CSV table of C-alpha atoms in Angstrom, one decimal:
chain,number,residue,atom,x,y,z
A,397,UNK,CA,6.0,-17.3,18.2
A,398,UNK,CA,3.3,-14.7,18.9
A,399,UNK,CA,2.6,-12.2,15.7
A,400,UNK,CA,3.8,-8.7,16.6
A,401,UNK,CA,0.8,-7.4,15.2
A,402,UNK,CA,-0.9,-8.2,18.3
A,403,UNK,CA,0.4,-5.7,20.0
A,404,UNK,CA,-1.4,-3.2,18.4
A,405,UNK,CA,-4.5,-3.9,20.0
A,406,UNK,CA,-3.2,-5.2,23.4
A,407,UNK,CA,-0.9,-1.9,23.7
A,408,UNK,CA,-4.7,0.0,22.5
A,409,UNK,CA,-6.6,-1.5,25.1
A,410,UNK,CA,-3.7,-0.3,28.1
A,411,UNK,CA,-4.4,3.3,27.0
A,412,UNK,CA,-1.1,3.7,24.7
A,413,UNK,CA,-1.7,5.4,21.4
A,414,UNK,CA,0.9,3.4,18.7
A,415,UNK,CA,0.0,2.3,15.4
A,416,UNK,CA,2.0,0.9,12.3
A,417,UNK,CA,2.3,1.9,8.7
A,418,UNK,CA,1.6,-0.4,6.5
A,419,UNK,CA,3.5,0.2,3.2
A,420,UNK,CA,2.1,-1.2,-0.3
A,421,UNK,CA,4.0,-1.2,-3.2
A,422,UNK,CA,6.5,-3.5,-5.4
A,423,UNK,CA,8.7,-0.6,-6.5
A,424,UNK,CA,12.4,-1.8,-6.0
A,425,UNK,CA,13.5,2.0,-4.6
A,426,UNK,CA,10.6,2.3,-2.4
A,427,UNK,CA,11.0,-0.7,-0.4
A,428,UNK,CA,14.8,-0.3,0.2
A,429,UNK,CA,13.8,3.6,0.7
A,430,UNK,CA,11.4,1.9,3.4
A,431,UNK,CA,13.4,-0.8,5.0
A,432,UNK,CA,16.0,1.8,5.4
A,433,UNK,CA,14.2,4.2,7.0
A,434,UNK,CA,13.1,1.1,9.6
A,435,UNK,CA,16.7,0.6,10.1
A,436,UNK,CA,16.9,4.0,12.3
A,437,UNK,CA,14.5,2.3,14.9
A,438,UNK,CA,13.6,-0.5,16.8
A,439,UNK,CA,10.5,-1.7,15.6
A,440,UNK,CA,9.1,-3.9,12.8
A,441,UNK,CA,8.1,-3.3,9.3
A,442,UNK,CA,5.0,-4.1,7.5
A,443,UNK,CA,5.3,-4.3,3.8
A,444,UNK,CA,1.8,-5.5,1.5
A,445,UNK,CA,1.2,-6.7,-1.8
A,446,UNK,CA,-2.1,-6.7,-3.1
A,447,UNK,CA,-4.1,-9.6,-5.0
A,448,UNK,CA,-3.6,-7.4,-8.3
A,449,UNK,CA,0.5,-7.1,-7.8
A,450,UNK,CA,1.1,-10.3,-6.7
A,451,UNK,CA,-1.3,-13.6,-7.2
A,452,UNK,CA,-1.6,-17.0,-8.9
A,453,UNK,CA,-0.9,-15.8,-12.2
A,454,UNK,CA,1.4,-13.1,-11.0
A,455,UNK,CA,-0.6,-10.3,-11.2
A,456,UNK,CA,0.8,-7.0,-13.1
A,457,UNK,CA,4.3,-7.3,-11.2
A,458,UNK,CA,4.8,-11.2,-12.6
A,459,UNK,CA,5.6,-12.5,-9.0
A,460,UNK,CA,3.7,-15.0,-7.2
A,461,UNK,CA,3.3,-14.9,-3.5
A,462,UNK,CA,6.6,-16.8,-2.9
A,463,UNK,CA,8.3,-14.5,-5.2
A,464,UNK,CA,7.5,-11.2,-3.5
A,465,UNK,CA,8.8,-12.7,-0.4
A,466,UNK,CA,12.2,-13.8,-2.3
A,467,UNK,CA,12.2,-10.1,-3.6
A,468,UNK,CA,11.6,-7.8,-0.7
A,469,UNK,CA,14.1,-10.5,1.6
A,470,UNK,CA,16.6,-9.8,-1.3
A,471,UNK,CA,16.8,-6.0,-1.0
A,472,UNK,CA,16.8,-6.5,2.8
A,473,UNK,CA,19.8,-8.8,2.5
A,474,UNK,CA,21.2,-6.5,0.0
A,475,UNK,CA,21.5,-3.3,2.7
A,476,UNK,CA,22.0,-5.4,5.8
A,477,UNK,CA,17.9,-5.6,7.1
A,478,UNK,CA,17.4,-8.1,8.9
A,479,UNK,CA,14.6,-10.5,7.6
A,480,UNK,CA,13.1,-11.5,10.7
A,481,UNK,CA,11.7,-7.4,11.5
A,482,UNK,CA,10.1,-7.8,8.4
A,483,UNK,CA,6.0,-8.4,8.1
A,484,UNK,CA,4.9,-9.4,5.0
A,485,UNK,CA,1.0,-8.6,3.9
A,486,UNK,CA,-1.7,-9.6,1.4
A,487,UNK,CA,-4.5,-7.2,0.4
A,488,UNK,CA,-7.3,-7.6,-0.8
A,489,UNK,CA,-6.9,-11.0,-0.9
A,490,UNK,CA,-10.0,-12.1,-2.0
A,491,UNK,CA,-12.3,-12.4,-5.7
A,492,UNK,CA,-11.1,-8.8,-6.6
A,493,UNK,CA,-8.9,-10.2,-9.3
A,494,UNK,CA,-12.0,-12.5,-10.3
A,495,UNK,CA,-14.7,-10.1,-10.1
A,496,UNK,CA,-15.6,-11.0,-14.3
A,497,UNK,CA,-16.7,-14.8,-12.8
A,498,UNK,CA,-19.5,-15.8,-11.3
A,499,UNK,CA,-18.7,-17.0,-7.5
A,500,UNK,CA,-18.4,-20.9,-8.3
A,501,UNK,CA,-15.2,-19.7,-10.0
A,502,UNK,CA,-14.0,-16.4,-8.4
A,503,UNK,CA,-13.7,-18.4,-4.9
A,504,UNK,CA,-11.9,-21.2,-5.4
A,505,UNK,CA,-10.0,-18.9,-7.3
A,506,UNK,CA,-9.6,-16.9,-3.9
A,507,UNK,CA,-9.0,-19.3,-1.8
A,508,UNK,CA,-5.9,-20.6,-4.0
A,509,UNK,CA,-4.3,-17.1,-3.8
A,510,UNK,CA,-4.7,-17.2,0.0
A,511,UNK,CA,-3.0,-20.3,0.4
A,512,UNK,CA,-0.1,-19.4,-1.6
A,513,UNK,CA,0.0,-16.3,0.7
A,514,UNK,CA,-0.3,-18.3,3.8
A,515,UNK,CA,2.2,-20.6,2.8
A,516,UNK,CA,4.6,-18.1,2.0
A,517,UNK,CA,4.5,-16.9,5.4
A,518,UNK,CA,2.8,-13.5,4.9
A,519,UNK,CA,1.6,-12.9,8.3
A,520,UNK,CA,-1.2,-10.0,7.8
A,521,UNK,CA,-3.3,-11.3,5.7
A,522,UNK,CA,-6.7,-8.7,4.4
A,523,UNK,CA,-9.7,-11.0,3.5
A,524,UNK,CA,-11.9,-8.7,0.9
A,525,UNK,CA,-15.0,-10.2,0.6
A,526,UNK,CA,-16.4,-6.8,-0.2
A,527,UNK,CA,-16.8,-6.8,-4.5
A,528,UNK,CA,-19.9,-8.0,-6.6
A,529,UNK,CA,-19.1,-11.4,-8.5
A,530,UNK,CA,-20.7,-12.0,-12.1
A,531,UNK,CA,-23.4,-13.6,-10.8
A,532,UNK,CA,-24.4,-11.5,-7.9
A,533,UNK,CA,-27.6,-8.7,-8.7
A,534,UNK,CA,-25.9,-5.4,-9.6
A,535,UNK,CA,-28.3,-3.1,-8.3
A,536,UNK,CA,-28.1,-4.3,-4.9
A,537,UNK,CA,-25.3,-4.1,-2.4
A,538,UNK,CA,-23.8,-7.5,-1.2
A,539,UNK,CA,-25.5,-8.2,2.4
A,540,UNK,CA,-23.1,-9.0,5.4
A,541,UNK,CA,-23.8,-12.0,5.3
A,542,UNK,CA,-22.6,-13.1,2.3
A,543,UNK,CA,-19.6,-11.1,2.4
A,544,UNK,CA,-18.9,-12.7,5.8
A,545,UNK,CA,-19.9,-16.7,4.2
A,546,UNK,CA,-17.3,-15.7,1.4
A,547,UNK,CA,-15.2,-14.5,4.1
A,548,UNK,CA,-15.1,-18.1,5.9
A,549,UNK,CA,-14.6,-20.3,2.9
A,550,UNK,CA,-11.0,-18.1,2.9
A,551,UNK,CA,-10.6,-18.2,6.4
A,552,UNK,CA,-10.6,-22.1,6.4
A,553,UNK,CA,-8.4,-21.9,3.4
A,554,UNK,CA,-5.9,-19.9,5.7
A,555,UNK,CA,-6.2,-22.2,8.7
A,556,UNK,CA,-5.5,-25.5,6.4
A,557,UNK,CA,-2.4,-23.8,4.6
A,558,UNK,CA,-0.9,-22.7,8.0
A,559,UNK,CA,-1.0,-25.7,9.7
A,560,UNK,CA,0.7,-27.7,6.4
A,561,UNK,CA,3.3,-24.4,6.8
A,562,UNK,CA,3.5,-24.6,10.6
A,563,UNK,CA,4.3,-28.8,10.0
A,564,UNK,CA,6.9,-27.9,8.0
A,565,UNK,CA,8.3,-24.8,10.1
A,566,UNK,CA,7.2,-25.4,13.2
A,567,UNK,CA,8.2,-21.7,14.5
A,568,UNK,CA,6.4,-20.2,11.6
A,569,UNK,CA,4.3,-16.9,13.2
A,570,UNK,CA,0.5,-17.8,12.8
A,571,UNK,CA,-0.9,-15.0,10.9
A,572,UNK,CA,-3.6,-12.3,11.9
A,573,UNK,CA,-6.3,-10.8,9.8
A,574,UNK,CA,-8.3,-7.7,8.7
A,575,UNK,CA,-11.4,-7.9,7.3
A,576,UNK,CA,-14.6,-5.5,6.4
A,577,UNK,CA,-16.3,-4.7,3.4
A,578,UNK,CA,-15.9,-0.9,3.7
A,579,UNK,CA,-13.2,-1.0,1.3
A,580,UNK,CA,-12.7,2.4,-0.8
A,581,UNK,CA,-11.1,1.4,-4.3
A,582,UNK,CA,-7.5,0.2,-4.5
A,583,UNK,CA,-5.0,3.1,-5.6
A,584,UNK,CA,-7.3,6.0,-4.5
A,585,UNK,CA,-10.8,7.2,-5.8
A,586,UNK,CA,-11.7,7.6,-9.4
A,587,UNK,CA,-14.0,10.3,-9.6
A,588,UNK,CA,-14.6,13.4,-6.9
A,589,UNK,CA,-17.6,12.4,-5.0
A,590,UNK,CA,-18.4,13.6,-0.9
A,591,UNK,CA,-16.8,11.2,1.6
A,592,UNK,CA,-19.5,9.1,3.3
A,593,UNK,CA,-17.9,7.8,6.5
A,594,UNK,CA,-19.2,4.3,7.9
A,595,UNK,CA,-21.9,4.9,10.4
A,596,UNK,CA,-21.1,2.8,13.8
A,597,UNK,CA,-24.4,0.6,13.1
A,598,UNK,CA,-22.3,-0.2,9.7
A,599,UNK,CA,-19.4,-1.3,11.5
A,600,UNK,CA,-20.8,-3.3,14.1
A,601,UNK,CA,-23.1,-5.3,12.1
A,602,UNK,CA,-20.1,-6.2,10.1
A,603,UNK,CA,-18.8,-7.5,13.1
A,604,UNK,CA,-21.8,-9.2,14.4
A,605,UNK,CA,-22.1,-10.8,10.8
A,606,UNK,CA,-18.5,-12.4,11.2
A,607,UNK,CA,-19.2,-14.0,14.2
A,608,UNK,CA,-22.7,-15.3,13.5
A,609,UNK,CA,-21.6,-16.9,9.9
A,610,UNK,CA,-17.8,-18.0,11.5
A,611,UNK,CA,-20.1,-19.7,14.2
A,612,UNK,CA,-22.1,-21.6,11.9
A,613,UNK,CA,-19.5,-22.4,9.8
A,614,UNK,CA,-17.5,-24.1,12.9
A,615,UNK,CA,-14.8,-21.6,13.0
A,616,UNK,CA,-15.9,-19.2,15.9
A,617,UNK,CA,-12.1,-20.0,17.0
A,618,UNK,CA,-10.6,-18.3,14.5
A,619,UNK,CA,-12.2,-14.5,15.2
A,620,UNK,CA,-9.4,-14.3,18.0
A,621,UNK,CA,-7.2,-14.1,14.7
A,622,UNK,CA,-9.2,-10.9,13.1
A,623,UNK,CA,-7.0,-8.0,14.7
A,624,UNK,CA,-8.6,-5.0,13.1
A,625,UNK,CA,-11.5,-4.2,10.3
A,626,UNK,CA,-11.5,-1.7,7.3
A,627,UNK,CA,-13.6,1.1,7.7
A,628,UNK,CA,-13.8,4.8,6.0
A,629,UNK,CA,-12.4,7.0,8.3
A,630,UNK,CA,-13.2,9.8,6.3
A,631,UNK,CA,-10.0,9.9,4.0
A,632,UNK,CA,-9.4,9.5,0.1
A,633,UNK,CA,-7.8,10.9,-3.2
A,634,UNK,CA,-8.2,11.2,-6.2
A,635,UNK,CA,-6.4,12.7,-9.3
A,636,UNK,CA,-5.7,16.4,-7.7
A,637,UNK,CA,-7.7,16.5,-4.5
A,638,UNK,CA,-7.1,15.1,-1.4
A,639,UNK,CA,-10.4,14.3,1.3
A,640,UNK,CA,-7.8,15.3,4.5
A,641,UNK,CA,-9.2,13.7,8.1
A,642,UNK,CA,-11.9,15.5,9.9
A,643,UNK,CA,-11.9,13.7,13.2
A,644,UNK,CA,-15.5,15.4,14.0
A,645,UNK,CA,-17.1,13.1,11.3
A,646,UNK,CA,-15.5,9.9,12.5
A,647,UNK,CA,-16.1,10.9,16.4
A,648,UNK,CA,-19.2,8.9,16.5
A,649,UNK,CA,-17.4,5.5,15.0
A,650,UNK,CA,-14.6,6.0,16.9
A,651,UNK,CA,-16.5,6.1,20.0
A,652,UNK,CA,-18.1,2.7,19.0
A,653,UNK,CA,-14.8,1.1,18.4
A,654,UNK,CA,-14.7,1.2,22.6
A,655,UNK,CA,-16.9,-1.5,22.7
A,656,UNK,CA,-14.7,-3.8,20.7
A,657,UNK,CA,-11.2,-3.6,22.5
A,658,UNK,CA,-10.1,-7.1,20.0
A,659,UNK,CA,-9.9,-5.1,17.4
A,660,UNK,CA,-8.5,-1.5,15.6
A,661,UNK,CA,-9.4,0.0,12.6
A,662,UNK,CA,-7.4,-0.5,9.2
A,663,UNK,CA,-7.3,2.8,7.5
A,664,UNK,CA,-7.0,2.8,3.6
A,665,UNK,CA,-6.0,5.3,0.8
A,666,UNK,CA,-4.3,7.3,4.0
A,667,UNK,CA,-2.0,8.8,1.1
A,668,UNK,CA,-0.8,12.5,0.9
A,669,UNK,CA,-2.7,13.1,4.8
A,670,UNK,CA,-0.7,15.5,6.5
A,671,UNK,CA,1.3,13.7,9.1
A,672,UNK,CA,-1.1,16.0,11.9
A,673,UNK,CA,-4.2,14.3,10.4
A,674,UNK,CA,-2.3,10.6,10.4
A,675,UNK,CA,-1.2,10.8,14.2
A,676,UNK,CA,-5.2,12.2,14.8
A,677,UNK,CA,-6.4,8.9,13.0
A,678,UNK,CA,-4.1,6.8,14.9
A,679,UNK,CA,-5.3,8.4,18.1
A,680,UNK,CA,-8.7,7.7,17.2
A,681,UNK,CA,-8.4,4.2,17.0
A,682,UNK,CA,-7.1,3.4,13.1
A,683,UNK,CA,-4.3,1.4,13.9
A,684,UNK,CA,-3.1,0.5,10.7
A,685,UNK,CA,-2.5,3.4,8.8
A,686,UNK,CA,-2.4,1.9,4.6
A,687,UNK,CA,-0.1,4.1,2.2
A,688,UNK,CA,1.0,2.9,-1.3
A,689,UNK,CA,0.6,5.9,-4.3
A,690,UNK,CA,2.0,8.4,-1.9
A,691,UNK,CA,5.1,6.2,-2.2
A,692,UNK,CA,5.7,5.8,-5.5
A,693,UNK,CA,4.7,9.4,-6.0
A,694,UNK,CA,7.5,10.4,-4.3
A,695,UNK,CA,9.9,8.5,-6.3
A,696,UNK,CA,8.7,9.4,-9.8
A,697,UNK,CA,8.5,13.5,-8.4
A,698,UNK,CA,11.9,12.7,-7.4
A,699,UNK,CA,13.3,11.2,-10.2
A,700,UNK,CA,11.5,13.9,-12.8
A,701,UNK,CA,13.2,16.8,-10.5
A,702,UNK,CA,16.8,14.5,-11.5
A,703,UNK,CA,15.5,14.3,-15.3
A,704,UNK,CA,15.2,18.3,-15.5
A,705,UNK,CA,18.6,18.8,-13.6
A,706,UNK,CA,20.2,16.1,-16.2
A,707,UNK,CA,18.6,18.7,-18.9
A,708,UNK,CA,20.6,21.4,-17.4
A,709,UNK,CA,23.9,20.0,-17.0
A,710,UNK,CA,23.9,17.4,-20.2
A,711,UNK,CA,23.3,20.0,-23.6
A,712,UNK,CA,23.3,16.6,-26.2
A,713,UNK,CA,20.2,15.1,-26.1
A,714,UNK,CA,21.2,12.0,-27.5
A,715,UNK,CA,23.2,11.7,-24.0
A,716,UNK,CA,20.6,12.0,-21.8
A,717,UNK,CA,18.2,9.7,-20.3
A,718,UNK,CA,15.3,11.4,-21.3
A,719,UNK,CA,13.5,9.8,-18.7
A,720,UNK,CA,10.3,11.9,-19.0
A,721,UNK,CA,9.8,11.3,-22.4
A,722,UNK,CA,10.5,7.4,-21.9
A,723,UNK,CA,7.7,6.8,-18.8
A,724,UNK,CA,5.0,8.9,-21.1
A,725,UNK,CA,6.4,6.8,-24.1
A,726,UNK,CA,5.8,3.4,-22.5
A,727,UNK,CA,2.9,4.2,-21.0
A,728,UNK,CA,0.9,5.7,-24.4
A,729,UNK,CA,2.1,2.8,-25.9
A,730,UNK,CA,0.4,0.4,-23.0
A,731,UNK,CA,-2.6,2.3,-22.0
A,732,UNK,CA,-4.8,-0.3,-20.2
A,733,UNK,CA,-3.3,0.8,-16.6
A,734,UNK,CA,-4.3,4.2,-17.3
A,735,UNK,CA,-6.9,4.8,-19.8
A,736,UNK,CA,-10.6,4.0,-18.2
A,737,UNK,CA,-9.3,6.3,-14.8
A,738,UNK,CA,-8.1,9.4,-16.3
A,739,UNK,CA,-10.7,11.5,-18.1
A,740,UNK,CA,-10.7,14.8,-19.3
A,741,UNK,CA,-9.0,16.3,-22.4
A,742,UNK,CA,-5.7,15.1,-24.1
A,743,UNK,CA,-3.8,17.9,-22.3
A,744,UNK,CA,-5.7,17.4,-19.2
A,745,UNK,CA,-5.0,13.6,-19.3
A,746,UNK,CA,-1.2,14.3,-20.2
A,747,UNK,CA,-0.9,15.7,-17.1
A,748,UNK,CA,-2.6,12.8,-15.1
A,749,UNK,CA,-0.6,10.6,-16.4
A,750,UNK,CA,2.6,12.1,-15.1
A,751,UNK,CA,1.1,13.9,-12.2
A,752,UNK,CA,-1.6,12.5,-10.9
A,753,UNK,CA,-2.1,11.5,-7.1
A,754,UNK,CA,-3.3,8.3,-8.2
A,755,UNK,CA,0.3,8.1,-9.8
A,756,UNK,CA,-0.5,5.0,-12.1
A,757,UNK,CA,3.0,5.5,-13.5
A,758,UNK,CA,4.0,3.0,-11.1
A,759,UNK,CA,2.7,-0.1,-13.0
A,760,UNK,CA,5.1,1.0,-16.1
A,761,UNK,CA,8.4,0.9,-13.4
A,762,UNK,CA,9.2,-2.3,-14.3
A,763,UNK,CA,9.4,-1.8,-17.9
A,764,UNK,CA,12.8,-2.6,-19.3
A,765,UNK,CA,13.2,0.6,-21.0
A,766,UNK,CA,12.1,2.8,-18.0
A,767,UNK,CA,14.4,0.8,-15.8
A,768,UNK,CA,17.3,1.2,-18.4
A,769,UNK,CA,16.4,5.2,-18.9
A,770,UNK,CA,16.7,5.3,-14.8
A,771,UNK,CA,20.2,3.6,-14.9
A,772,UNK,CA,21.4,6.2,-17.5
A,773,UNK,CA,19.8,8.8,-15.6
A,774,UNK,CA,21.9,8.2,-12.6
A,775,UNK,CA,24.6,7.3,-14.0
A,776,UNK,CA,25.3,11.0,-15.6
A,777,UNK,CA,24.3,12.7,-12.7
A,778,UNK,CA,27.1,10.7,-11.5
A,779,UNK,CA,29.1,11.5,-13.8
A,780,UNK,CA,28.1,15.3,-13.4
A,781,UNK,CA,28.7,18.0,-10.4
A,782,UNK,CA,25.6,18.8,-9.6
A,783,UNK,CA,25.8,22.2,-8.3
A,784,UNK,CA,24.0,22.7,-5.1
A,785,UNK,CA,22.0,25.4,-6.1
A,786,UNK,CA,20.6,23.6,-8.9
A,787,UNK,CA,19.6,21.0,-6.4
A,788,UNK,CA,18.3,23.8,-4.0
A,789,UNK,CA,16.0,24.7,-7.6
A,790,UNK,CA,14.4,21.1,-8.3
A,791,UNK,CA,15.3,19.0,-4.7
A,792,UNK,CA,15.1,21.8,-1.8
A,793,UNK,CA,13.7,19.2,0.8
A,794,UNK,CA,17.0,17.1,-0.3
A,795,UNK,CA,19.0,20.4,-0.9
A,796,UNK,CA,18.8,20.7,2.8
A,797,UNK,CA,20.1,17.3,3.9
A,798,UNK,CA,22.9,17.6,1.4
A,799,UNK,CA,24.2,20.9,2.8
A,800,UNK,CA,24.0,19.6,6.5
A,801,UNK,CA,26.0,16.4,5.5
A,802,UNK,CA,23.4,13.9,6.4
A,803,UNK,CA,22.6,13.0,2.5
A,804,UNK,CA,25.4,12.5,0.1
A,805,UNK,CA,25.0,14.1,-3.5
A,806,UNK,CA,23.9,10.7,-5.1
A,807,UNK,CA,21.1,10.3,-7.4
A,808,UNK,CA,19.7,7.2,-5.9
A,809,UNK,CA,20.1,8.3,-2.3
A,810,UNK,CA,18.2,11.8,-3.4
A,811,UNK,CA,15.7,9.4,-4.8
A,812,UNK,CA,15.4,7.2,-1.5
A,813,UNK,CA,15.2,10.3,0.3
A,814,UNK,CA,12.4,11.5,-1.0
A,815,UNK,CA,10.6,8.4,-0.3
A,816,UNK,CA,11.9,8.7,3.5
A,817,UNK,CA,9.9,12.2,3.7
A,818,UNK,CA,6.8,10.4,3.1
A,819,UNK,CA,7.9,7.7,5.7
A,820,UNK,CA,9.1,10.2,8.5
A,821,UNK,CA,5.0,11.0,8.4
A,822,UNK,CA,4.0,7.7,9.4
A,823,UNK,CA,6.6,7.1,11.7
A,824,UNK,CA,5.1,10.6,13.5
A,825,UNK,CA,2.2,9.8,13.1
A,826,UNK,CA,2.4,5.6,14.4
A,827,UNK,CA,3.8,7.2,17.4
A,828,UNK,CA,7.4,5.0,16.2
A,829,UNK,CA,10.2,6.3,18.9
């Protein structure tokens, strides 16, 4: 069975402008938000875990490769999606987990994460190459070259572990794979600093690498594979600031994409674009359009707009959910998500913490506590009439919905809607009918 990603670039290359979102998180809400919103149409969705969610030794969610899998299916199963429209990522699969161990270490240690991947069945599968290992000279960018060499040791890695998966399913759908060094940091930028977009000499000699180190490593073959390559189109975020798409400072790469028809661009940290910008970069030639804070950004705004509401219609504190209170709580007392990428002074940081567009909150949803204060929290607003024109005050998007009898006054589905805002942007912007 041929990978659907394919049709990406073959659909590129006969003039028609379609791309896909590619949605990375491992928030329960957010992907049943997501697979929900892929319900209304007739298309596929692509959901990705990265190498610091989900790896080896379970990353910060606790899940192994396998695991993920189990857990998206199981909210798919749970509203009725069916499993099969599903495409299941990896990104960044490569040292970035490692980066503290010198490369006799960090790749095997790579190459064991990819396997599990590959094994599990993910389909889309990044190879990052693109970070400095302990033993590799700090003042000097890695060279092509050796991003590409560390690229091939995980290529084989993937070719070995689908061919034990394909003898043991032989319909499994061979995977495809994105790869480039031009990786902006994972979760958005840390500090405000001037895009730099990747010159077109940039991006073709990290083609031109791949295909001079696959060939002497005996595994020219598997370039058909590489579907697309990361680049910076010219997009990021940090903490309050958003870098929107200027498509005259990408013209000039865009224009040398042309000469590659095997292959889109992967755009990452597309978060909080306007969906104008996102259909722009799709017509430009980034195909894969990565989105992941934004998400989860939407679900915490959504659920501190239910907190407040609760604080209006719920006068005994001790009732409440105090959900606020609870996130900052948990994440004060656990500050290693948080701590080295929001500076600034304590009530500056405060507000980073809940507010940020980096939205590290999400690494503390799967705290026991936060999940219990979100269960109380909708269970009293359940319990409660929420009057409309208190919803109009703190949900007016959702307001809107709810009056025209296309949302019902739920707390979850106010929640799920807000993350199917977001969504409706990519689905403009992929060109999804």
């Amino acid at each position: 069975m041929e990978n659907q990603l394919f049709n990406l670039v073959s659909l590129r290359s006969e003039g028609v402008v379609k791309g896909m979102p590619s949605y990375c998180t491992a928030s329960p809400i957010v992907i049943e938000a997501v697979l929900k919103q892929a319900s209304r149409f007739k298309d596929h969705v692509l959901i990705e875990a990265t190498s610091n969610q989900v790896n080896q030794f379970g990353g910060y969610t606790g899940m192994l490769p396998a695991d993920y899998r189990d857990f998206v299916y199981s909210i798919a199963d749970k509203i009725g999606f069916n499993r099969s429209d599903i495409i299941l990522a990896g990104d960044h699969l490569g040292p970035q987990p490692f980066q503290t161990m010198p490369e006799a270490q960090a790749m095997p240690a790579a190459a064991e994460m990819v396997r599990l991947y590959v094994e599990a069945g993910y389909t889309k599968i990044h190879l990052d190459t693109s970070m400095r290992l302990a033993d590799d000279d700090r003042n000097a960018p890695l060279s092509d070259e050796t991003v590409a060499r560390r690229g091939a040791l995980l290529m084989k890695t993937a070719r070995d572990a689908f061919a034990r998966l394909q003898a043991k399913e032989p319909h499994a759908v061979h995977p495809v794979f994105i790869i480039g060094s031009e990786v902006p940091i994972p979760g958005g930028a840390q500090v405000k600093e001037e895009m730099s977009v990747t010159s077109p000499d940039a991006f073709e000699k990290t083609l031109q690498a791949y295909q001079k180190v696959w060939a002497e490593e005996g595994i020219a073959d598997e370039l058909k594979y590489v579907i697309a390559v990361v680049v910076q189109p010219g997009v990021e975020f940090g903490d309050d600031e958003v870098h929107m798409y200027r498509r005259e400072e990408a013209v000039e790469l865009c224009e040398r994409l042309k000469k590659y028809p095997q292959v889109v661009f992967e755009g990452h940290s597309t978060d909080y674009q306007s969906p104008q910008a996102l259909r722009r970069m799709v017509e430009d030639g980034v195909g894969i359009l990565k989105v992941g804070p934004a998400l989860t950004f939407a679900a915490r705004e959504a659920l501190f707009a239910l907190s407040h509401i609760e604080d209006e219609l719920i006068s005994d504190k001790n009732e409440r959910s105090n959900y606020i209170e609870v996130l900052e709580s948990v994440m004060l007392e656990d500050p290693k998500n948080w701590q080295k990428y929001y500076k600034g002074t304590e009530q500056q940081i405060a507000l980073k913490r809940a507010y940020s567009y980096s939205d590290r909150s999400r690494y503390y949803m799967t705290d026991s506590r936060l999940k219990k204060a979100q269960e109380r929290l909708f269970e009293n607003l359940r319990c409660a009439q929420i009057p409309m024109g208190l919803l109009h005050q703190y949900m007016p998007l959702q307001y809107v919905q709810v009056r025209d009898g296309l949302l019902e006054m739920d707390p979850k589905a106010l929640v799920l809607d807000a993350v199917r805002v977001v969504c409706e942007d990519y689905n403009f912007a992929a060109g999804v009918e």
